[in-house]
Coordinates of C-alpha atoms and ligand atoms in Angstrom, one line a residue:
M205 CA 148.2 63.3 127.8
N206 CA 150.9 63.0 130.4
S207 CA 149.0 65.1 132.9
D208 CA 146.1 65.3 135.2
T209 CA 144.5 68.7 136.0
N210 CA 142.4 67.3 138.8
T211 CA 145.2 66.1 140.9
G212 CA 147.8 68.6 139.7
T213 CA 150.9 68.4 137.5
D214 CA 154.6 68.9 138.0
V215 CA 155.0 71.6 135.4
L216 CA 152.4 73.8 133.8
V217 CA 153.7 75.2 130.5
V218 CA 151.8 78.1 129.1
G219 CA 151.9 78.5 125.3
A220 CA 152.5 76.0 122.5
G221 CA 154.9 78.0 120.4
P222 CA 158.3 76.6 119.7
T223 CA 159.4 77.2 123.3
G224 CA 156.5 75.5 124.9
L225 CA 156.6 72.5 122.5
V226 CA 160.4 71.9 123.0
L227 CA 160.1 72.2 126.7
A228 CA 157.1 69.8 126.8
I229 CA 159.0 67.3 124.6
D230 CA 162.0 67.4 126.9
L231 CA 159.9 67.0 130.0
A232 CA 157.9 64.2 128.5
R233 CA 161.0 62.1 127.7
R234 CA 162.1 62.7 131.3
G235 CA 158.8 61.4 132.7
V236 CA 157.9 64.8 134.2
R237 CA 154.1 65.3 134.4
T238 CA 153.4 68.3 132.2
L239 CA 150.3 70.2 131.2
L240 CA 150.9 72.4 128.1
V241 CA 148.1 74.8 127.6
E242 CA 147.5 76.9 124.5
K243 CA 144.9 79.7 124.2
A244 CA 144.5 79.2 120.4
D245 CA 142.5 76.3 119.1
R246 CA 145.3 75.2 116.8
L247 CA 149.1 75.7 116.3
F248 CA 150.3 79.0 114.9
P249 CA 149.8 78.9 111.1
G250 CA 152.4 81.4 109.9
S251 CA 156.0 80.9 108.5
R252 CA 157.6 83.7 110.6
G253 CA 160.6 82.1 112.3
K254 CA 161.8 80.2 109.3
G255 CA 165.6 79.8 110.0
V256 CA 166.7 76.8 112.1
Q257 CA 170.4 77.4 113.1
P258 CA 173.0 74.7 113.4
R259 CA 173.0 74.7 117.2
S260 CA 169.2 74.3 117.2
Q261 CA 169.6 71.4 114.8
E262 CA 171.8 69.7 117.4
V263 CA 169.0 70.3 120.0
L264 CA 166.4 68.9 117.7
D265 CA 168.7 65.9 117.0
D266 CA 168.8 65.1 120.7
L267 CA 165.0 65.5 121.0
G268 CA 164.5 63.0 118.1
V269 CA 162.9 65.6 115.7
L270 CA 165.8 66.5 113.4
P271 CA 165.4 63.8 110.7
R272 CA 161.8 65.0 110.0
I273 CA 162.8 68.7 110.2
R274 CA 165.6 68.1 107.7
A275 CA 163.3 66.2 105.4
A276 CA 160.8 69.1 105.4
A277 CA 163.4 71.9 105.1
S278 CA 165.7 73.2 102.4
P279 CA 168.9 75.2 102.3
Y280 CA 168.6 78.9 102.2
P281 CA 168.1 79.9 98.5
R282 CA 170.4 82.5 97.0
M283 CA 169.2 86.1 97.2
L284 CA 168.3 87.7 93.8
A285 CA 168.0 91.5 93.7
W286 CA 165.6 93.0 91.1
E287 CA 165.1 96.5 89.8
G288 CA 161.6 96.5 88.6
S289 CA 161.4 93.6 86.2
E290 CA 165.1 93.4 85.7
R291 CA 167.2 90.8 87.5
R292 CA 170.3 92.5 88.9
H293 CA 172.6 90.3 91.0
E294 CA 172.6 87.2 93.2
W295 CA 174.4 86.5 96.5
D296 CA 174.3 84.2 99.5
M297 CA 172.7 85.6 102.7
M298 CA 174.5 83.0 104.7
E299 CA 178.1 82.0 104.5
R300 CA 177.9 78.3 103.5
S301 CA 180.1 75.8 105.3
E302 CA 180.7 72.1 105.2
P303 CA 180.0 69.7 108.1
T304 CA 183.0 68.7 110.1
E305 CA 183.7 66.0 112.7
Q306 CA 182.9 68.5 115.5
V307 CA 180.0 70.3 113.8
P308 CA 177.7 67.9 111.9
Y309 CA 175.1 70.5 111.0
A310 CA 176.9 73.4 109.4
D311 CA 174.2 75.4 107.7
V312 CA 171.0 77.1 108.7
L313 CA 167.8 75.3 107.4
L314 CA 164.9 77.0 105.9
I315 CA 161.5 75.7 107.2
P316 CA 158.4 77.6 108.0
Q317 CA 157.8 78.0 111.7
S318 CA 154.3 76.5 111.3
R319 CA 155.9 73.3 109.9
T320 CA 158.5 73.2 112.7
Q321 CA 155.7 73.5 115.2
E322 CA 153.7 70.7 113.6
L323 CA 156.7 68.4 113.7
L324 CA 157.5 69.3 117.3
H325 CA 153.8 68.6 118.1
E326 CA 154.0 65.2 116.4
R327 CA 157.0 64.3 118.4
L328 CA 155.3 65.4 121.7
V329 CA 152.3 63.2 120.9
E330 CA 154.7 60.3 120.1
L331 CA 156.1 60.7 123.6
G332 CA 152.7 60.5 125.2
G333 CA 152.3 64.3 125.6
G334 CA 150.0 66.7 124.0
V335 CA 148.6 70.3 123.9
R336 CA 145.5 71.4 125.6
F337 CA 144.2 73.7 122.9
G338 CA 141.6 76.4 123.6
A339 CA 142.8 76.8 127.2
A340 CA 144.3 80.2 128.1
L341 CA 145.9 80.9 131.4
T342 CA 143.8 83.7 133.0
G343 CA 145.4 84.0 136.4
F344 CA 147.7 82.4 138.9
R345 CA 149.2 82.7 142.4
Q346 CA 152.2 81.0 143.9
S347 CA 153.2 80.0 147.3
A348 CA 156.3 78.3 148.7
D349 CA 154.8 74.9 147.8
G350 CA 153.6 75.5 144.3
V351 CA 151.5 77.4 141.8
E352 CA 147.8 77.5 141.4
A353 CA 146.6 78.6 138.0
E354 CA 143.2 79.4 136.5
L355 CA 142.4 78.5 132.9
S356 CA 139.7 80.0 130.6
T357 CA 138.1 76.6 130.6
G358 CA 137.2 77.1 134.3
E359 CA 139.7 74.6 135.5
T360 CA 142.2 75.2 138.3
V361 CA 145.6 73.6 137.9
R362 CA 148.0 73.0 140.7
A363 CA 151.6 72.7 139.6
S364 CA 155.0 72.6 141.2
Y365 CA 156.4 75.0 138.6
L366 CA 154.9 77.2 135.9
V367 CA 156.8 78.1 132.7
A368 CA 155.6 81.1 130.7
A369 CA 156.2 80.3 127.0
D370 CA 153.4 82.7 126.1
G371 CA 155.2 84.9 123.7
G372 CA 156.3 88.6 123.5
R373 CA 153.0 89.8 125.0
S374 CA 153.3 87.3 127.9
T375 CA 150.3 87.5 130.3
V376 CA 152.4 85.8 132.9
R377 CA 155.3 88.3 132.7
K378 CA 152.9 91.2 133.0
A379 CA 151.0 89.6 135.9
L380 CA 154.4 89.2 137.7
G381 CA 155.1 92.9 137.1
I382 CA 158.4 92.0 135.4
G383 CA 159.4 94.9 133.1
M384 CA 160.9 94.6 129.6
T385 CA 163.9 96.8 129.0
G386 CA 164.9 97.6 125.5
E387 CA 164.4 99.7 122.5
T388 CA 162.6 100.0 119.2
V389 CA 165.2 98.8 116.7
D390 CA 163.3 100.3 113.8
P391 CA 160.2 102.5 114.1
R392 CA 159.2 101.7 110.5
P393 CA 156.6 98.9 110.3
M394 CA 156.7 95.8 108.2
L395 CA 154.2 93.4 106.8
V396 CA 154.9 89.7 106.8
A397 CA 152.6 87.3 105.0
D398 CA 152.5 83.9 103.5
V399 CA 151.2 84.1 99.9
R400 CA 150.5 81.7 97.2
L401 CA 151.4 83.1 93.7
S402 CA 150.1 82.1 90.4
A403 CA 152.2 79.8 88.3
A404 CA 152.5 82.6 85.7
A405 CA 154.1 85.0 88.2
L406 CA 157.5 86.3 87.2
V407 CA 159.3 84.9 90.3
D408 CA 160.5 81.3 90.4
R409 CA 161.2 79.1 93.5
A410 CA 165.0 78.9 93.0
N411 CA 165.7 82.3 94.6
W412 CA 164.8 84.6 97.5
H413 CA 163.6 87.6 95.5
V414 CA 164.2 91.1 96.7
W415 CA 163.3 94.6 95.4
P416 CA 165.4 96.7 97.7
E417 CA 164.6 100.0 96.0
A418 CA 160.8 99.4 95.6
P419 CA 158.8 102.6 96.0
G420 CA 157.6 103.1 99.6
G421 CA 160.0 100.4 100.9
G422 CA 161.7 97.1 100.0
V423 CA 159.9 93.9 99.2
A424 CA 161.2 90.3 99.7
M425 CA 159.6 87.0 98.6
C426 CA 161.2 83.8 100.0
P427 CA 160.0 80.5 98.6
L428 CA 159.1 78.2 101.5
P429 CA 159.9 74.5 101.3
G430 CA 157.3 71.8 101.5
A431 CA 154.6 74.2 100.2
D432 CA 153.8 76.2 97.2
H433 CA 153.9 79.5 98.9
F434 CA 156.3 82.4 99.6
Q435 CA 157.0 84.4 102.7
L436 CA 156.4 88.0 101.7
I437 CA 158.0 90.8 103.6
V438 CA 157.1 94.4 102.8
A439 CA 159.0 97.3 104.5
F440 CA 157.5 100.7 104.9
E441 CA 159.7 103.8 104.8
D442 CA 157.0 105.9 106.5
E443 CA 157.1 105.4 110.2
A444 CA 153.5 106.5 110.5
A445 CA 152.2 104.0 107.8
L446 CA 149.2 102.0 108.9
V447 CA 149.7 98.5 107.7
D448 CA 146.6 96.8 106.3
T449 CA 146.9 93.0 106.4
S450 CA 143.7 92.4 104.3
V451 CA 144.0 90.3 101.2
E452 CA 143.2 93.2 98.9
A453 CA 145.9 95.4 100.6
V454 CA 148.5 92.7 100.3
R455 CA 147.7 92.3 96.6
G456 CA 147.8 96.1 96.1
L457 CA 151.2 96.3 97.7
V458 CA 152.7 93.6 95.5
A459 CA 151.3 95.3 92.4
E460 CA 152.5 98.7 93.5
R461 CA 156.0 97.7 94.4
T462 CA 157.0 94.8 92.2
P463 CA 156.4 93.9 88.5
L464 CA 153.9 91.2 89.7
A465 CA 150.2 91.9 89.2
A466 CA 147.7 91.9 92.0
A467 CA 146.1 88.8 90.5
D468 CA 149.4 87.0 90.8
V469 CA 148.7 86.8 94.6
V470 CA 146.3 83.9 94.5
E471 CA 145.9 83.4 98.2
V472 CA 147.0 85.1 101.4
L473 CA 147.4 82.3 104.0
W474 CA 148.5 84.5 106.9
A475 CA 149.5 88.1 107.3
S476 CA 150.7 90.2 110.2
D477 CA 152.4 93.5 110.8
F478 CA 155.2 94.4 113.3
R479 CA 157.8 96.9 114.3
A480 CA 161.3 95.4 115.1
R481 CA 162.0 95.7 118.8
A482 CA 164.8 94.4 121.0
A483 CA 163.9 94.0 124.6
M484 CA 164.6 91.7 127.5
A485 CA 162.7 90.9 130.7
D486 CA 164.4 92.3 133.7
R487 CA 164.3 88.8 135.4
F488 CA 163.6 85.4 133.9
R489 CA 162.3 83.9 137.1
E490 CA 160.0 84.8 140.0
G491 CA 159.9 82.0 142.6
R492 CA 158.3 79.0 140.9
V493 CA 157.6 80.8 137.7
F494 CA 160.0 81.0 134.8
L495 CA 159.9 83.1 131.6
A496 CA 161.2 81.4 128.4
G497 CA 161.4 82.3 124.7
D498 CA 159.8 85.5 123.5
A499 CA 158.2 86.0 126.9
A500 CA 161.7 86.7 128.1
H501 CA 163.3 88.4 125.1
V502 CA 162.1 89.8 121.8
H503 CA 164.4 90.4 118.8
S504 CA 164.4 91.8 115.3
P505 CA 163.8 88.9 112.9
A506 CA 167.1 89.9 111.2
G507 CA 169.7 87.2 111.8
G508 CA 167.0 84.6 112.5
Q509 CA 167.8 84.4 116.2
G510 CA 164.4 84.6 118.0
L511 CA 163.1 81.0 117.5
N512 CA 166.5 79.6 118.0
T513 CA 167.2 81.4 121.2
S514 CA 163.8 80.4 122.4
V515 CA 164.4 76.7 121.7
Q516 CA 167.6 76.9 123.7
D517 CA 165.9 78.5 126.7
A518 CA 163.5 75.6 126.8
Y519 CA 166.4 73.1 126.4
N520 CA 168.4 74.7 129.2
L521 CA 165.4 74.7 131.6
G522 CA 164.0 71.2 130.7
W523 CA 166.8 69.1 132.2
K524 CA 167.0 71.2 135.3
L525 CA 163.3 70.9 136.0
G526 CA 163.6 67.2 135.3
Q527 CA 166.5 66.7 137.7
V528 CA 164.7 68.7 140.5
V529 CA 161.3 67.1 140.0
R530 CA 162.3 63.5 139.3
H531 CA 165.8 63.1 140.8
G532 CA 165.8 65.2 143.9
A533 CA 168.3 67.7 142.7
P534 CA 168.5 70.8 145.0
A535 CA 166.1 73.5 143.9
A536 CA 169.1 75.8 143.7
L537 CA 169.9 74.1 140.3
L538 CA 167.0 76.1 138.9
D539 CA 168.9 79.4 139.7
S540 CA 171.3 78.6 137.0
Y541 CA 168.6 79.0 134.3
E542 CA 168.4 82.8 134.5
A543 CA 172.1 83.0 135.3
E544 CA 173.0 81.2 132.1
R545 CA 170.3 82.3 129.7
L546 CA 170.0 86.0 130.5
P547 CA 173.5 86.9 129.3
V548 CA 173.1 84.8 126.2
A549 CA 169.8 86.6 125.4
A550 CA 171.4 90.0 125.9
D551 CA 174.2 89.1 123.4
V552 CA 171.8 87.7 120.9
L553 CA 169.6 90.8 121.2
G554 CA 172.6 93.0 120.4
L555 CA 173.5 90.8 117.4
S556 CA 170.1 90.9 115.8
T557 CA 169.8 94.7 116.3
R558 CA 173.2 95.2 114.6
I559 CA 172.2 93.0 111.7
H560 CA 168.9 94.7 111.3
R561 CA 170.5 98.2 111.3
A562 CA 173.2 97.2 108.9
A563 CA 170.6 95.8 106.5
A564 CA 168.5 99.0 106.8
E565 CA 171.7 101.0 105.9
G566 CA 172.3 98.8 102.8
E567 CA 175.5 97.4 104.3
D568 CA 176.9 93.9 103.7
T569 CA 174.7 91.7 105.8
R570 CA 176.1 88.3 104.9
R571 CA 175.9 86.2 108.0
G572 CA 178.7 84.0 109.3
G573 CA 179.3 81.9 112.4
E574 CA 178.0 84.4 114.9
V575 CA 174.3 83.6 114.0
Q576 CA 174.8 79.8 114.2
Q577 CA 174.8 79.9 118.0
L578 CA 177.5 77.2 118.1
G579 CA 180.0 79.4 120.0
L580 CA 177.5 80.2 122.8
G581 CA 178.5 78.7 126.2
Y582 CA 178.3 79.0 129.9
R583 CA 181.9 79.3 131.1
D584 CA 180.9 81.9 133.7
S585 CA 178.1 79.8 135.1
A586 CA 178.3 78.4 138.6
L587 CA 177.5 75.1 136.9
A588 CA 180.7 75.2 134.9
V589 CA 183.4 73.6 137.1
E590 CA 186.8 73.3 135.5
T591 CA 189.2 71.5 137.8
R592 CA 192.2 71.1 135.4
T593 CA 194.9 73.7 135.5
G594 CA 197.5 74.9 133.0
L595 CA 195.1 74.6 130.0
A596 CA 196.0 76.1 126.7
E597 CA 194.2 79.3 125.8
D598 CA 192.0 77.6 123.1
A599 CA 191.4 74.3 125.1
L600 CA 187.9 73.0 125.5
R601 CA 186.8 73.7 129.1
A602 CA 183.8 73.5 131.4
G603 CA 181.0 75.6 130.1
D604 CA 181.7 75.0 126.4
R605 CA 179.5 73.2 123.9
A606 CA 180.6 69.5 123.8
P607 CA 181.7 68.9 120.2
D608 CA 180.6 65.9 118.2
G609 CA 183.2 63.4 116.9
P610 CA 183.7 59.8 115.9
Y611 CA 182.9 57.2 118.5
G612 CA 183.6 53.7 117.1
P613 CA 181.0 53.1 114.4
E614 CA 178.8 55.8 116.0
R615 CA 179.2 59.5 116.8
L616 CA 179.6 61.2 120.2
F617 CA 176.2 62.8 119.6
D618 CA 174.7 59.3 119.4
V619 CA 176.2 58.7 122.9
F620 CA 175.0 62.0 124.3
R621 CA 171.4 61.6 122.7
G622 CA 168.8 61.2 125.5
P623 CA 168.0 62.8 128.8
H624 CA 171.1 61.5 130.6
F625 CA 174.5 63.0 131.5
T626 CA 177.6 61.5 129.9
L627 CA 180.9 61.1 131.6
L628 CA 183.4 61.1 128.7
A629 CA 186.9 59.9 129.5
V630 CA 189.5 60.9 126.9
G631 CA 192.9 59.3 127.2
T632 CA 192.0 58.0 130.7
E633 CA 189.7 55.5 132.3
P634 CA 186.2 56.5 133.4
P635 CA 185.3 55.6 137.0
A636 CA 182.4 53.2 137.8
L637 CA 179.7 55.6 138.8
G638 CA 176.7 53.4 139.4
T639 CA 174.1 56.1 138.8
P640 CA 171.6 55.5 136.0
T641 CA 171.4 59.2 135.0
V642 CA 175.1 59.2 134.0
R643 CA 176.4 57.1 131.2
T644 CA 180.1 56.6 130.7
A645 CA 182.1 56.6 127.4
R646 CA 185.8 56.4 126.6
L647 CA 188.0 57.5 123.8
D648 CA 191.7 56.8 123.6
A649 CA 192.3 60.3 122.2
Y650 CA 190.3 63.0 120.6
E651 CA 192.1 66.3 120.1
P652 CA 189.2 68.7 120.3
Y653 CA 188.6 67.6 123.9
G654 CA 192.2 67.2 125.1
T655 CA 192.7 64.8 127.9
G656 CA 190.6 64.2 131.0
L657 CA 187.2 63.5 132.3
F658 CA 184.3 65.5 130.8
L659 CA 180.8 65.5 132.3
V660 CA 178.5 66.4 129.5
R661 CA 175.2 67.9 130.7
P662 CA 172.0 66.7 129.1
D663 CA 171.9 69.9 127.1
G664 CA 175.3 69.2 125.5
Y665 CA 177.6 71.5 127.4
V666 CA 180.6 70.4 129.5
G667 CA 179.5 70.9 133.0
W668 CA 182.5 69.6 134.9
A669 CA 186.0 68.7 133.7
G670 CA 188.9 67.2 135.6
A671 CA 192.1 65.2 135.3
S672 CA 190.8 62.9 138.1
T673 CA 187.5 62.4 139.8
D674 CA 188.3 64.9 142.6
G675 CA 185.2 67.1 143.0
L676 CA 183.0 65.1 140.6
A677 CA 180.8 63.6 143.4
D678 CA 180.0 67.1 144.7
Y679 CA 179.1 68.3 141.2
L680 CA 176.9 65.2 140.6
A681 CA 175.0 65.8 143.9
A682 CA 174.4 69.4 142.9
V683 CA 172.7 68.4 139.7
G684 CA 170.7 65.5 141.1
A685 CA 172.9 62.7 139.7
A686 CA 174.0 61.3 143.1
P687 CA 174.3 58.8 144.8
V688 CA 177.7 57.8 143.3
P689 CA 179.1 55.2 145.6
A690 CA 182.3 54.5 143.6
V691 CA 183.1 58.2 143.3
A692 CA 182.2 58.9 146.9
G693 CA 185.1 56.7 148.0
A694 CA 187.5 58.1 145.4
Ligands
FAD1 C1 158.4 88.3 110.8 C2 159.2 87.4 111.7 C3 160.2 86.7 111.3 C4 161.0 85.9 112.1 N1 162.0 85.2 111.7 C5 162.7 84.4 112.5 C6 163.8 83.6 112.0 O1 164.1 83.5 110.8 N2 164.5 82.8 112.9 C7 164.1 82.8 114.3 O2 164.8 82.1 115.0 N3 163.1 83.5 114.7 C8 162.4 84.3 113.9 N4 161.3 85.0 114.4 C9 161.0 85.0 115.8 C10 160.2 83.8 116.2 O3 159.0 83.7 115.5 C11 159.8 83.9 117.7 O4 161.0 84.1 118.4 C12 159.2 82.5 118.2 O5 157.9 82.3 117.7 C13 159.2 82.6 119.8 O6 158.6 81.4 120.2 P1 157.7 81.3 121.6 O7 157.3 79.9 121.7 O8 158.6 81.9 122.7 O9 156.5 82.4 121.4 P2 155.3 82.3 120.4 O10 155.7 81.6 119.1 O11 154.8 83.7 120.3 O12 154.3 81.4 121.1 C14 153.5 81.8 122.2 C15 152.3 80.9 122.3 O13 151.6 81.2 123.6 C16 150.2 81.3 123.3 N5 149.7 82.1 124.4 C17 149.8 83.4 124.7 N6 149.2 83.8 125.8 C18 148.6 82.6 126.3 C19 147.9 82.4 127.5 N7 147.5 83.3 128.3 N8 147.5 81.1 127.7 C20 147.8 80.1 126.8 N9 148.5 80.3 125.7 C21 148.9 81.6 125.5 C22 150.1 81.9 122.0 O14 148.9 81.7 121.4 C23 151.3 81.3 121.2 O15 150.9 80.1 120.6 C24 160.6 85.8 113.5 C25 159.5 86.6 114.0 C26 158.8 87.4 113.1 C27 157.7 88.2 113.6

């Protein structure tokens, strides 16, 4: 493991869910000493966050995980509504789109969260990292110099930074006294389970089957790729219902509310109950401690935003920690994490709540571009520096996602892939920078970018844009990518 608890570590990451795993991968490829601790003795076994959105696919592409995710995933199946044992109608939950030059991954992928986590873990191990299972964070204190944390194993870990990726019930957030502000989206409980059905069961694996009018509350069964089981979701109309997650209770619910028999449920691999909430931590940072993923915001599962927003928190924070720890960037760079991610989380929270409530009202809940997270950006961030003037209303500018496109025999995403910044010159010559953390690239013309110099951050957003190098040296210094001798004299 790329860590040493006796002498300390650069970053202590608490929780090996999707957030902690993505962050640990990003830090590992940056050579940041990281200890990832997980209180459970294995990765989470359930399918819950099963939709990987296009923007997350781009993140996973950069981290070297996407080919195996795509191999293990499937497109979202068409929904099929039943009334008892009668098939009624089919529809697409997601608007389907074709890949374009700028957006290579157009559709959401279906893959159980447990499989995503296994593949992330595999990648982390490949990079020399790993998870310390069976090690819960039990307490910590911080000073101006670092964080000292206690683990359930009796160890004390000293780290420069601590990242709480410990889920919605975050121990770290509570210990810091950071409140969660939000609301119950729906007071009615739901049961979510992974079930294996008998081959003779009425449902096939070609559709996502729903019984919207089932007595007591709707039922859905989604076939999961790479496995022979389904994700079962059972809604309860009664707010006071006590949800029993035992195998017998799950079988009973299926028999009561669908034409399947109790015996058709051959195995219950995982079951849990929850009430949809939308809440956000009042702050995402306290000194040297950061909150990321569900520790910072919890959503309704409607719209499939939770895992995706969590992955992007980690991706936003990873390069900043890397630049500060490894490249001497000013610690102020870390302020931009909360400044950038908190407004995004707030928007996403509103979106999932709207989708959840529309679905509960039986309205059209077909999901379009707003759930793909491709349009999210950081134009208002202090890290978005646009020095060109007179731009058209729809021009790409600092803060926007850097689109993909052809680059000789390759793609721009091939050029961006890795922990570095990229200075992309379109219709102009790139300066000689002489800094190993910034690569340069040049295109004669590419309309989605317009003309100019575009500094693409390691997380795929345009950080700085200019018609000349004026101001670039200051920007690079602020993100730990100086010295830049050629630019300093420009
Ligand atoms: C029914 C359901 C369906 C969902 N569907 C979707 C979907 O389609 N798309 C989507 O994007 N999201 C979905 N989500 C949300 C998604 O599952 C979460 O947003 C995601 O798991 C958050 O990841 P995380 O790593 O932040 O937290 P978690 O996955 O909760 O991981 C936190 C980890 O921290 C560990 N931990 C906790 N405390 C400690 C401690 N003190 N010390 C050490 N380790 C600790 C836990 O054991 C856990 O492994 C769904 C959620 C539910 C419940």
